[in-house]
């Protein structure tokens, strides 16, 4: 099992990265939310990975954080009708904090806006994952184990933009871009200000 890959990023697109390691180039399928955080080609990168073996293919999926990989694995192993391609599509549309928040709050409308997901699949995501995410309480931050933290700040900033009238997916994208420019430890207020500018 390949659990991570670290090497030189030779090229990247919205859904794929090529990482060279020991003279071999590995094709890694990534969600847009991971592709946004990849460094420039020619630099070192590390991705947390999962290999899925099929009769006719071996496909490598990669994520910038272990929490994203765990959520991807949880979706494909738990939710009926959600395979790797659909899970990657879902994670390309919404960041992990927004996905977790939508599932915890039972926000079918936000989930159903992901390409390839209808109302029934959105309902299945909520029903089959809500208990595994710890119900309706705030998520523990992956880095600190405490409620809030960088993921909590992201979630709070998205919530504030939604309260201002943004659509959930647009709010999530604006906050993701703000986090890219401000860094992973940006406060909720800083994320909101940058997203609105």
mmCIF file with all atom_site columns, C-alpha atoms in Angstrom:
data_model
loop_
_atom_site.group_PDB
_atom_site.id
_atom_site.type_symbol
_atom_site.label_atom_id
_atom_site.label_alt_id
_atom_site.label_comp_id
_atom_site.label_asym_id
_atom_site.label_entity_id
_atom_site.label_seq_id
_atom_site.pdbx_PDB_ins_code
_atom_site.Cartn_x
_atom_site.Cartn_y
_atom_site.Cartn_z
_atom_site.occupancy
_atom_site.B_iso_or_equiv
_atom_site.pdbx_formal_charge
_atom_site.auth_seq_id
_atom_site.auth_comp_id
_atom_site.auth_asym_id
_atom_site.auth_atom_id
_atom_site.pdbx_PDB_model_num
ATOM 1   C CA . UNK A 1 1   ? 0.000   0.000  0.000   1.00 0.00 ? 1   UNK A CA 1
ATOM 2   C CA . UNK A 1 2   ? 1.348   3.414  -0.968  1.00 0.00 ? 2   UNK A CA 1
ATOM 3   C CA . UNK A 1 3   ? 0.319   5.798  1.843   1.00 0.00 ? 3   UNK A CA 1
ATOM 4   C CA . UNK A 1 4   ? 2.245   8.865  0.679   1.00 0.00 ? 4   UNK A CA 1
ATOM 5   C CA . UNK A 1 5   ? 4.437   10.098 -2.124  1.00 0.00 ? 5   UNK A CA 1
ATOM 6   C CA . UNK A 1 6   ? 7.133   12.738 -1.929  1.00 0.00 ? 6   UNK A CA 1
ATOM 7   C CA . UNK A 1 7   ? 9.071   13.936 -4.949  1.00 0.00 ? 7   UNK A CA 1
ATOM 8   C CA . UNK A 1 8   ? 9.351   16.633 -7.583  1.00 0.00 ? 8   UNK A CA 1
ATOM 9   C CA . UNK A 1 9   ? 6.131   17.999 -9.001  1.00 0.00 ? 9   UNK A CA 1
ATOM 10  C CA . UNK A 1 10  ? 6.693   17.950 -12.761 1.00 0.00 ? 10  UNK A CA 1
ATOM 11  C CA . UNK A 1 11  ? 3.240   19.097 -13.859 1.00 0.00 ? 11  UNK A CA 1
ATOM 12  C CA . UNK A 1 12  ? -0.216  19.726 -12.442 1.00 0.00 ? 12  UNK A CA 1
ATOM 13  C CA . UNK A 1 13  ? -3.731  20.372 -13.678 1.00 0.00 ? 13  UNK A CA 1
ATOM 14  C CA . UNK A 1 14  ? -7.034  20.873 -11.878 1.00 0.00 ? 14  UNK A CA 1
ATOM 15  C CA . UNK A 1 15  ? -7.484  17.137 -11.255 1.00 0.00 ? 15  UNK A CA 1
ATOM 16  C CA . UNK A 1 16  ? -4.058  15.584 -11.689 1.00 0.00 ? 16  UNK A CA 1
ATOM 17  C CA . UNK A 1 17  ? -0.450  15.910 -10.573 1.00 0.00 ? 17  UNK A CA 1
ATOM 18  C CA . UNK A 1 18  ? 2.627   14.182 -11.942 1.00 0.00 ? 18  UNK A CA 1
ATOM 19  C CA . UNK A 1 19  ? 5.252   13.567 -9.277  1.00 0.00 ? 19  UNK A CA 1
ATOM 20  C CA . UNK A 1 20  ? 8.694   12.276 -10.206 1.00 0.00 ? 20  UNK A CA 1
ATOM 21  C CA . UNK A 1 21  ? 10.429  10.026 -7.718  1.00 0.00 ? 21  UNK A CA 1
ATOM 22  C CA . UNK A 1 22  ? 13.606  8.025  -8.356  1.00 0.00 ? 22  UNK A CA 1
ATOM 23  C CA . UNK A 1 23  ? 13.283  8.418  -12.124 1.00 0.00 ? 23  UNK A CA 1
ATOM 24  C CA . UNK A 1 24  ? 9.620   7.360  -12.261 1.00 0.00 ? 24  UNK A CA 1
ATOM 25  C CA . UNK A 1 25  ? 6.700   9.700  -12.882 1.00 0.00 ? 25  UNK A CA 1
ATOM 26  C CA . UNK A 1 26  ? 3.597   8.941  -10.827 1.00 0.00 ? 26  UNK A CA 1
ATOM 27  C CA . UNK A 1 27  ? 0.198   10.130 -12.034 1.00 0.00 ? 27  UNK A CA 1
ATOM 28  C CA . UNK A 1 28  ? -1.834  11.183 -8.992  1.00 0.00 ? 28  UNK A CA 1
ATOM 29  C CA . UNK A 1 29  ? -5.518  12.098 -9.209  1.00 0.00 ? 29  UNK A CA 1
ATOM 30  C CA . UNK A 1 30  ? -6.274  15.047 -6.926  1.00 0.00 ? 30  UNK A CA 1
ATOM 31  C CA . UNK A 1 31  ? -9.347  17.158 -6.152  1.00 0.00 ? 31  UNK A CA 1
ATOM 32  C CA . UNK A 1 32  ? -9.350  20.817 -7.200  1.00 0.00 ? 32  UNK A CA 1
ATOM 33  C CA . UNK A 1 33  ? -9.004  21.776 -3.518  1.00 0.00 ? 33  UNK A CA 1
ATOM 34  C CA . UNK A 1 34  ? -5.640  19.961 -3.448  1.00 0.00 ? 34  UNK A CA 1
ATOM 35  C CA . UNK A 1 35  ? -4.513  21.214 -6.867  1.00 0.00 ? 35  UNK A CA 1
ATOM 36  C CA . UNK A 1 36  ? -5.021  24.792 -5.633  1.00 0.00 ? 36  UNK A CA 1
ATOM 37  C CA . UNK A 1 37  ? -2.429  24.214 -2.917  1.00 0.00 ? 37  UNK A CA 1
ATOM 38  C CA . UNK A 1 38  ? 0.251   22.513 -5.002  1.00 0.00 ? 38  UNK A CA 1
ATOM 39  C CA . UNK A 1 39  ? 3.578   24.343 -5.354  1.00 0.00 ? 39  UNK A CA 1
ATOM 40  C CA . UNK A 1 40  ? 5.036   25.381 -8.687  1.00 0.00 ? 40  UNK A CA 1
ATOM 41  C CA . UNK A 1 41  ? 6.342   22.603 -10.965 1.00 0.00 ? 41  UNK A CA 1
ATOM 42  C CA . UNK A 1 42  ? 9.960   21.768 -10.252 1.00 0.00 ? 42  UNK A CA 1
ATOM 43  C CA . UNK A 1 43  ? 9.582   21.926 -6.473  1.00 0.00 ? 43  UNK A CA 1
ATOM 44  C CA . UNK A 1 44  ? 9.224   19.179 -3.894  1.00 0.00 ? 44  UNK A CA 1
ATOM 45  C CA . UNK A 1 45  ? 5.753   18.082 -2.841  1.00 0.00 ? 45  UNK A CA 1
ATOM 46  C CA . UNK A 1 46  ? 4.308   15.457 -0.518  1.00 0.00 ? 46  UNK A CA 1
ATOM 47  C CA . UNK A 1 47  ? 0.819   14.012 -0.867  1.00 0.00 ? 47  UNK A CA 1
ATOM 48  C CA . UNK A 1 48  ? -1.055  11.546 1.326   1.00 0.00 ? 48  UNK A CA 1
ATOM 49  C CA . UNK A 1 49  ? -2.227  8.813  -1.014  1.00 0.00 ? 49  UNK A CA 1
ATOM 50  C CA . UNK A 1 50  ? -4.564  5.907  -1.535  1.00 0.00 ? 50  UNK A CA 1
ATOM 51  C CA . UNK A 1 51  ? -4.150  3.338  -4.313  1.00 0.00 ? 51  UNK A CA 1
ATOM 52  C CA . UNK A 1 52  ? -7.279  1.727  -5.686  1.00 0.00 ? 52  UNK A CA 1
ATOM 53  C CA . UNK A 1 53  ? -6.764  -1.508 -7.570  1.00 0.00 ? 53  UNK A CA 1
ATOM 54  C CA . UNK A 1 54  ? -9.217  -2.630 -10.237 1.00 0.00 ? 54  UNK A CA 1
ATOM 55  C CA . UNK A 1 55  ? -9.003  -5.461 -12.753 1.00 0.00 ? 55  UNK A CA 1
ATOM 56  C CA . UNK A 1 56  ? -7.951  -3.073 -15.499 1.00 0.00 ? 56  UNK A CA 1
ATOM 57  C CA . UNK A 1 57  ? -6.210  -0.252 -13.603 1.00 0.00 ? 57  UNK A CA 1
ATOM 58  C CA . UNK A 1 58  ? -4.292  0.917  -10.563 1.00 0.00 ? 58  UNK A CA 1
ATOM 59  C CA . UNK A 1 59  ? -5.236  4.484  -9.679  1.00 0.00 ? 59  UNK A CA 1
ATOM 60  C CA . UNK A 1 60  ? -3.419  6.715  -7.217  1.00 0.00 ? 60  UNK A CA 1
ATOM 61  C CA . UNK A 1 61  ? -5.365  9.448  -5.374  1.00 0.00 ? 61  UNK A CA 1
ATOM 62  C CA . UNK A 1 62  ? -3.560  12.197 -3.465  1.00 0.00 ? 62  UNK A CA 1
ATOM 63  C CA . UNK A 1 63  ? -4.388  14.876 -0.897  1.00 0.00 ? 63  UNK A CA 1
ATOM 64  C CA . UNK A 1 64  ? -2.405  17.560 0.900   1.00 0.00 ? 64  UNK A CA 1
ATOM 65  C CA . UNK A 1 65  ? -3.646  16.490 4.345   1.00 0.00 ? 65  UNK A CA 1
ATOM 66  C CA . UNK A 1 66  ? -4.257  13.178 6.063   1.00 0.00 ? 66  UNK A CA 1
ATOM 67  C CA . UNK A 1 67  ? -7.705  14.442 7.128   1.00 0.00 ? 67  UNK A CA 1
ATOM 68  C CA . UNK A 1 68  ? -8.735  14.888 3.473   1.00 0.00 ? 68  UNK A CA 1
ATOM 69  C CA . UNK A 1 69  ? -7.488  11.404 2.634   1.00 0.00 ? 69  UNK A CA 1
ATOM 70  C CA . UNK A 1 70  ? -9.403  9.955  5.590   1.00 0.00 ? 70  UNK A CA 1
ATOM 71  C CA . UNK A 1 71  ? -12.604 11.694 4.476   1.00 0.00 ? 71  UNK A CA 1
ATOM 72  C CA . UNK A 1 72  ? -12.152 10.468 0.890   1.00 0.00 ? 72  UNK A CA 1
ATOM 73  C CA . UNK A 1 73  ? -11.667 6.913  2.145   1.00 0.00 ? 73  UNK A CA 1
ATOM 74  C CA . UNK A 1 74  ? -14.678 7.247  4.460   1.00 0.00 ? 74  UNK A CA 1
ATOM 75  C CA . UNK A 1 75  ? -16.896 8.321  1.565   1.00 0.00 ? 75  UNK A CA 1
ATOM 76  C CA . UNK A 1 76  ? -15.909 5.527  -0.799  1.00 0.00 ? 76  UNK A CA 1
ATOM 77  C CA . UNK A 1 77  ? -16.019 2.837  1.886   1.00 0.00 ? 77  UNK A CA 1
ATOM 78  C CA . UNK A 1 78  ? -19.221 3.969  3.621   1.00 0.00 ? 78  UNK A CA 1
ATOM 79  C CA . UNK A 1 79  ? -21.609 5.735  1.253   1.00 0.00 ? 79  UNK A CA 1
ATOM 80  C CA . UNK A 1 80  ? -23.604 3.534  -1.108  1.00 0.00 ? 80  UNK A CA 1
ATOM 81  C CA . UNK A 1 81  ? -23.125 4.594  -4.733  1.00 0.00 ? 81  UNK A CA 1
ATOM 82  C CA . UNK A 1 82  ? -20.117 6.855  -4.086  1.00 0.00 ? 82  UNK A CA 1
ATOM 83  C CA . UNK A 1 83  ? -16.964 5.609  -5.769  1.00 0.00 ? 83  UNK A CA 1
ATOM 84  C CA . UNK A 1 84  ? -13.565 7.269  -6.104  1.00 0.00 ? 84  UNK A CA 1
ATOM 85  C CA . UNK A 1 85  ? -14.509 9.435  -9.114  1.00 0.00 ? 85  UNK A CA 1
ATOM 86  C CA . UNK A 1 86  ? -17.628 10.841 -7.486  1.00 0.00 ? 86  UNK A CA 1
ATOM 87  C CA . UNK A 1 87  ? -15.836 11.329 -4.147  1.00 0.00 ? 87  UNK A CA 1
ATOM 88  C CA . UNK A 1 88  ? -13.105 13.287 -5.955  1.00 0.00 ? 88  UNK A CA 1
ATOM 89  C CA . UNK A 1 89  ? -15.769 15.422 -7.655  1.00 0.00 ? 89  UNK A CA 1
ATOM 90  C CA . UNK A 1 90  ? -17.419 16.168 -4.313  1.00 0.00 ? 90  UNK A CA 1
ATOM 91  C CA . UNK A 1 91  ? -14.093 17.126 -2.729  1.00 0.00 ? 91  UNK A CA 1
ATOM 92  C CA . UNK A 1 92  ? -13.284 19.308 -5.749  1.00 0.00 ? 92  UNK A CA 1
ATOM 93  C CA . UNK A 1 93  ? -16.402 21.408 -5.228  1.00 0.00 ? 93  UNK A CA 1
ATOM 94  C CA . UNK A 1 94  ? -16.255 21.964 -1.452  1.00 0.00 ? 94  UNK A CA 1
ATOM 95  C CA . UNK A 1 95  ? -13.377 22.081 1.016   1.00 0.00 ? 95  UNK A CA 1
ATOM 96  C CA . UNK A 1 96  ? -13.257 19.536 3.831   1.00 0.00 ? 96  UNK A CA 1
ATOM 97  C CA . UNK A 1 97  ? -14.515 21.985 6.523   1.00 0.00 ? 97  UNK A CA 1
ATOM 98  C CA . UNK A 1 98  ? -17.489 22.919 4.344   1.00 0.00 ? 98  UNK A CA 1
ATOM 99  C CA . UNK A 1 99  ? -18.281 19.292 3.519   1.00 0.00 ? 99  UNK A CA 1
ATOM 100 C CA . UNK A 1 100 ? -18.164 18.294 7.175   1.00 0.00 ? 100 UNK A CA 1
ATOM 101 C CA . UNK A 1 101 ? -20.297 21.281 8.145   1.00 0.00 ? 101 UNK A CA 1
ATOM 102 C CA . UNK A 1 102 ? -22.916 20.522 5.460   1.00 0.00 ? 102 UNK A CA 1
ATOM 103 C CA . UNK A 1 103 ? -23.119 16.885 6.550   1.00 0.00 ? 103 UNK A CA 1
ATOM 104 C CA . UNK A 1 104 ? -23.365 17.735 10.258  1.00 0.00 ? 104 UNK A CA 1
ATOM 105 C CA . UNK A 1 105 ? -26.088 20.319 9.679   1.00 0.00 ? 105 UNK A CA 1
ATOM 106 C CA . UNK A 1 106 ? -28.004 18.192 7.164   1.00 0.00 ? 106 UNK A CA 1
ATOM 107 C CA . UNK A 1 107 ? -27.563 20.792 4.405   1.00 0.00 ? 107 UNK A CA 1
ATOM 108 C CA . UNK A 1 108 ? -28.864 18.775 1.454   1.00 0.00 ? 108 UNK A CA 1
ATOM 109 C CA . UNK A 1 109 ? -29.030 21.823 -0.844  1.00 0.00 ? 109 UNK A CA 1
ATOM 110 C CA . UNK A 1 110 ? -25.291 22.582 -0.552  1.00 0.00 ? 110 UNK A CA 1
ATOM 111 C CA . UNK A 1 111 ? -24.272 18.967 -1.126  1.00 0.00 ? 111 UNK A CA 1
ATOM 112 C CA . UNK A 1 112 ? -26.698 18.524 -4.033  1.00 0.00 ? 112 UNK A CA 1
ATOM 113 C CA . UNK A 1 113 ? -24.991 21.389 -5.890  1.00 0.00 ? 113 UNK A CA 1
ATOM 114 C CA . UNK A 1 114 ? -21.865 19.266 -6.356  1.00 0.00 ? 114 UNK A CA 1
ATOM 115 C CA . UNK A 1 115 ? -21.660 18.009 -9.935  1.00 0.00 ? 115 UNK A CA 1
ATOM 116 C CA . UNK A 1 116 ? -23.011 14.485 -10.326 1.00 0.00 ? 116 UNK A CA 1
ATOM 117 C CA . UNK A 1 117 ? -24.868 14.524 -7.019  1.00 0.00 ? 117 UNK A CA 1
ATOM 118 C CA . UNK A 1 118 ? -28.602 14.641 -6.800  1.00 0.00 ? 118 UNK A CA 1
ATOM 119 C CA . UNK A 1 119 ? -30.793 15.027 -3.769  1.00 0.00 ? 119 UNK A CA 1
ATOM 120 C CA . UNK A 1 120 ? -30.796 11.274 -3.018  1.00 0.00 ? 120 UNK A CA 1
ATOM 121 C CA . UNK A 1 121 ? -26.995 11.015 -2.991  1.00 0.00 ? 121 UNK A CA 1
ATOM 122 C CA . UNK A 1 122 ? -26.781 14.131 -0.825  1.00 0.00 ? 122 UNK A CA 1
ATOM 123 C CA . UNK A 1 123 ? -29.229 12.554 1.618   1.00 0.00 ? 123 UNK A CA 1
ATOM 124 C CA . UNK A 1 124 ? -27.179 9.326  1.651   1.00 0.00 ? 124 UNK A CA 1
ATOM 125 C CA . UNK A 1 125 ? -24.010 11.313 2.411   1.00 0.00 ? 125 UNK A CA 1
ATOM 126 C CA . UNK A 1 126 ? -25.714 12.905 5.403   1.00 0.00 ? 126 UNK A CA 1
ATOM 127 C CA . UNK A 1 127 ? -27.365 9.732  6.703   1.00 0.00 ? 127 UNK A CA 1
ATOM 128 C CA . UNK A 1 128 ? -24.330 7.494  6.271   1.00 0.00 ? 128 UNK A CA 1
ATOM 129 C CA . UNK A 1 129 ? -21.610 9.942  7.387   1.00 0.00 ? 129 UNK A CA 1
ATOM 130 C CA . UNK A 1 130 ? -23.177 12.183 10.040  1.00 0.00 ? 130 UNK A CA 1
ATOM 131 C CA . UNK A 1 131 ? -22.661 9.744  12.921  1.00 0.00 ? 131 UNK A CA 1
ATOM 132 C CA . UNK A 1 132 ? -19.080 9.065  11.794  1.00 0.00 ? 132 UNK A CA 1
ATOM 133 C CA . UNK A 1 133 ? -18.286 12.800 11.925  1.00 0.00 ? 133 UNK A CA 1
ATOM 134 C CA . UNK A 1 134 ? -19.439 13.138 15.516  1.00 0.00 ? 134 UNK A CA 1
ATOM 135 C CA . UNK A 1 135 ? -22.944 14.531 15.087  1.00 0.00 ? 135 UNK A CA 1
ATOM 136 C CA . UNK A 1 136 ? -23.654 18.238 15.203  1.00 0.00 ? 136 UNK A CA 1
ATOM 137 C CA . UNK A 1 137 ? -20.868 19.558 17.432  1.00 0.00 ? 137 UNK A CA 1
ATOM 138 C CA . UNK A 1 138 ? -17.868 21.518 16.157  1.00 0.00 ? 138 UNK A CA 1
ATOM 139 C CA . UNK A 1 139 ? -15.211 19.457 14.458  1.00 0.00 ? 139 UNK A CA 1
ATOM 140 C CA . UNK A 1 140 ? -11.895 18.976 16.191  1.00 0.00 ? 140 UNK A CA 1
ATOM 141 C CA . UNK A 1 141 ? -9.104  20.598 14.263  1.00 0.00 ? 141 UNK A CA 1
ATOM 142 C CA . UNK A 1 142 ? -6.899  18.020 12.572  1.00 0.00 ? 142 UNK A CA 1
ATOM 143 C CA . UNK A 1 143 ? -3.686  19.674 13.726  1.00 0.00 ? 143 UNK A CA 1
ATOM 144 C CA . UNK A 1 144 ? -4.551  20.377 17.348  1.00 0.00 ? 144 UNK A CA 1
ATOM 145 C CA . UNK A 1 145 ? -7.418  18.013 18.150  1.00 0.00 ? 145 UNK A CA 1
ATOM 146 C CA . UNK A 1 146 ? -9.290  20.992 19.583  1.00 0.00 ? 146 UNK A CA 1
ATOM 147 C CA . UNK A 1 147 ? -12.509 22.577 18.322  1.00 0.00 ? 147 UNK A CA 1
ATOM 148 C CA . UNK A 1 148 ? -11.860 25.553 16.090  1.00 0.00 ? 148 UNK A CA 1
ATOM 149 C CA . UNK A 1 149 ? -8.287  26.004 14.857  1.00 0.00 ? 149 UNK A CA 1
ATOM 150 C CA . UNK A 1 150 ? -7.545  26.531 11.151  1.00 0.00 ? 150 UNK A CA 1
ATOM 151 C CA . UNK A 1 151 ? -10.384 24.281 9.950   1.00 0.00 ? 151 UNK A CA 1
ATOM 152 C CA . UNK A 1 152 ? -12.795 25.914 12.391  1.00 0.00 ? 152 UNK A CA 1
ATOM 153 C CA . UNK A 1 153 ? -11.716 29.368 11.183  1.00 0.00 ? 153 UNK A CA 1
ATOM 154 C CA . UNK A 1 154 ? -12.354 28.305 7.594   1.00 0.00 ? 154 UNK A CA 1
ATOM 155 C CA . UNK A 1 155 ? -15.796 26.950 8.481   1.00 0.00 ? 155 UNK A CA 1
ATOM 156 C CA . UNK A 1 156 ? -16.700 30.101 10.446  1.00 0.00 ? 156 UNK A CA 1
ATOM 157 C CA . UNK A 1 157 ? -15.583 32.383 7.607   1.00 0.00 ? 157 UNK A CA 1
ATOM 158 C CA . UNK A 1 158 ? -17.668 30.423 5.090   1.00 0.00 ? 158 UNK A CA 1
ATOM 159 C CA . UNK A 1 159 ? -20.663 30.666 7.441   1.00 0.00 ? 159 UNK A CA 1
ATOM 160 C CA . UNK A 1 160 ? -20.220 34.442 7.688   1.00 0.00 ? 160 UNK A CA 1
ATOM 161 C CA . UNK A 1 161 ? -20.135 34.843 3.900   1.00 0.00 ? 161 UNK A CA 1
ATOM 162 C CA . UNK A 1 162 ? -23.251 32.699 3.546   1.00 0.00 ? 162 UNK A CA 1
ATOM 163 C CA . UNK A 1 163 ? -24.954 34.944 6.111   1.00 0.00 ? 163 UNK A CA 1
ATOM 164 C CA . UNK A 1 164 ? -23.986 37.895 3.883   1.00 0.00 ? 164 UNK A CA 1
ATOM 165 C CA . UNK A 1 165 ? -25.795 36.296 0.945   1.00 0.00 ? 165 UNK A CA 1
ATOM 166 C CA . UNK A 1 166 ? -23.084 34.223 -0.759  1.00 0.00 ? 166 UNK A CA 1
ATOM 167 C CA . UNK A 1 167 ? -23.994 30.786 -2.108  1.00 0.00 ? 167 UNK A CA 1
ATOM 168 C CA . UNK A 1 168 ? -22.295 28.043 -0.079  1.00 0.00 ? 168 UNK A CA 1
ATOM 169 C CA . UNK A 1 169 ? -19.987 26.864 -2.873  1.00 0.00 ? 169 UNK A CA 1
ATOM 170 C CA . UNK A 1 170 ? -18.995 30.449 -3.786  1.00 0.00 ? 170 UNK A CA 1
ATOM 171 C CA . UNK A 1 171 ? -18.325 31.284 -0.133  1.00 0.00 ? 171 UNK A CA 1
ATOM 172 C CA . UNK A 1 172 ? -16.180 28.176 0.248   1.00 0.00 ? 172 UNK A CA 1
ATOM 173 C CA . UNK A 1 173 ? -14.166 29.007 -2.872  1.00 0.00 ? 173 UNK A CA 1
ATOM 174 C CA . UNK A 1 174 ? -13.616 32.622 -1.746  1.00 0.00 ? 174 UNK A CA 1
ATOM 175 C CA . UNK A 1 175 ? -12.386 31.485 1.675   1.00 0.00 ? 175 UNK A CA 1
ATOM 176 C CA . UNK A 1 176 ? -10.122 28.828 0.122   1.00 0.00 ? 176 UNK A CA 1
ATOM 177 C CA . UNK A 1 177 ? -8.496  31.515 -2.028  1.00 0.00 ? 177 UNK A CA 1
ATOM 178 C CA . UNK A 1 178 ? -8.135  33.799 0.976   1.00 0.00 ? 178 UNK A CA 1
ATOM 179 C CA . UNK A 1 179 ? -6.484  30.975 2.938   1.00 0.00 ? 179 UNK A CA 1
ATOM 180 C CA . UNK A 1 180 ? -4.026  30.361 0.083   1.00 0.00 ? 180 UNK A CA 1
ATOM 181 C CA . UNK A 1 181 ? -2.842  33.962 0.191   1.00 0.00 ? 181 UNK A CA 1
ATOM 182 C CA . UNK A 1 182 ? -2.910  34.401 3.992   1.00 0.00 ? 182 UNK A CA 1
ATOM 183 C CA . UNK A 1 183 ? -1.584  31.008 5.082   1.00 0.00 ? 183 UNK A CA 1
ATOM 184 C CA . UNK A 1 184 ? -3.062  28.104 7.046   1.00 0.00 ? 184 UNK A CA 1
ATOM 185 C CA . UNK A 1 185 ? -3.186  29.892 10.416  1.00 0.00 ? 185 UNK A CA 1
ATOM 186 C CA . UNK A 1 186 ? -5.237  32.900 9.282   1.00 0.00 ? 186 UNK A CA 1
ATOM 187 C CA . UNK A 1 187 ? -7.939  34.083 11.683  1.00 0.00 ? 187 UNK A CA 1
ATOM 188 C CA . UNK A 1 188 ? -11.624 33.997 10.796  1.00 0.00 ? 188 UNK A CA 1
ATOM 189 C CA . UNK A 1 189 ? -11.701 37.803 10.537  1.00 0.00 ? 189 UNK A CA 1
ATOM 190 C CA . UNK A 1 190 ? -8.692  37.906 8.213   1.00 0.00 ? 190 UNK A CA 1
ATOM 191 C CA . UNK A 1 191 ? -10.208 35.236 5.973   1.00 0.00 ? 191 UNK A CA 1
ATOM 192 C CA . UNK A 1 192 ? -13.495 37.131 5.748   1.00 0.00 ? 192 UNK A CA 1
ATOM 193 C CA . UNK A 1 193 ? -11.787 40.439 4.930   1.00 0.00 ? 193 UNK A CA 1
ATOM 194 C CA . UNK A 1 194 ? -9.607  38.897 2.223   1.00 0.00 ? 194 UNK A CA 1
ATOM 195 C CA . UNK A 1 195 ? -12.543 36.961 0.744   1.00 0.00 ? 195 UNK A CA 1
ATOM 196 C CA . UNK A 1 196 ? -14.585 40.164 0.507   1.00 0.00 ? 196 UNK A CA 1
ATOM 197 C CA . UNK A 1 197 ? -11.791 42.238 -1.051  1.00 0.00 ? 197 UNK A CA 1
#
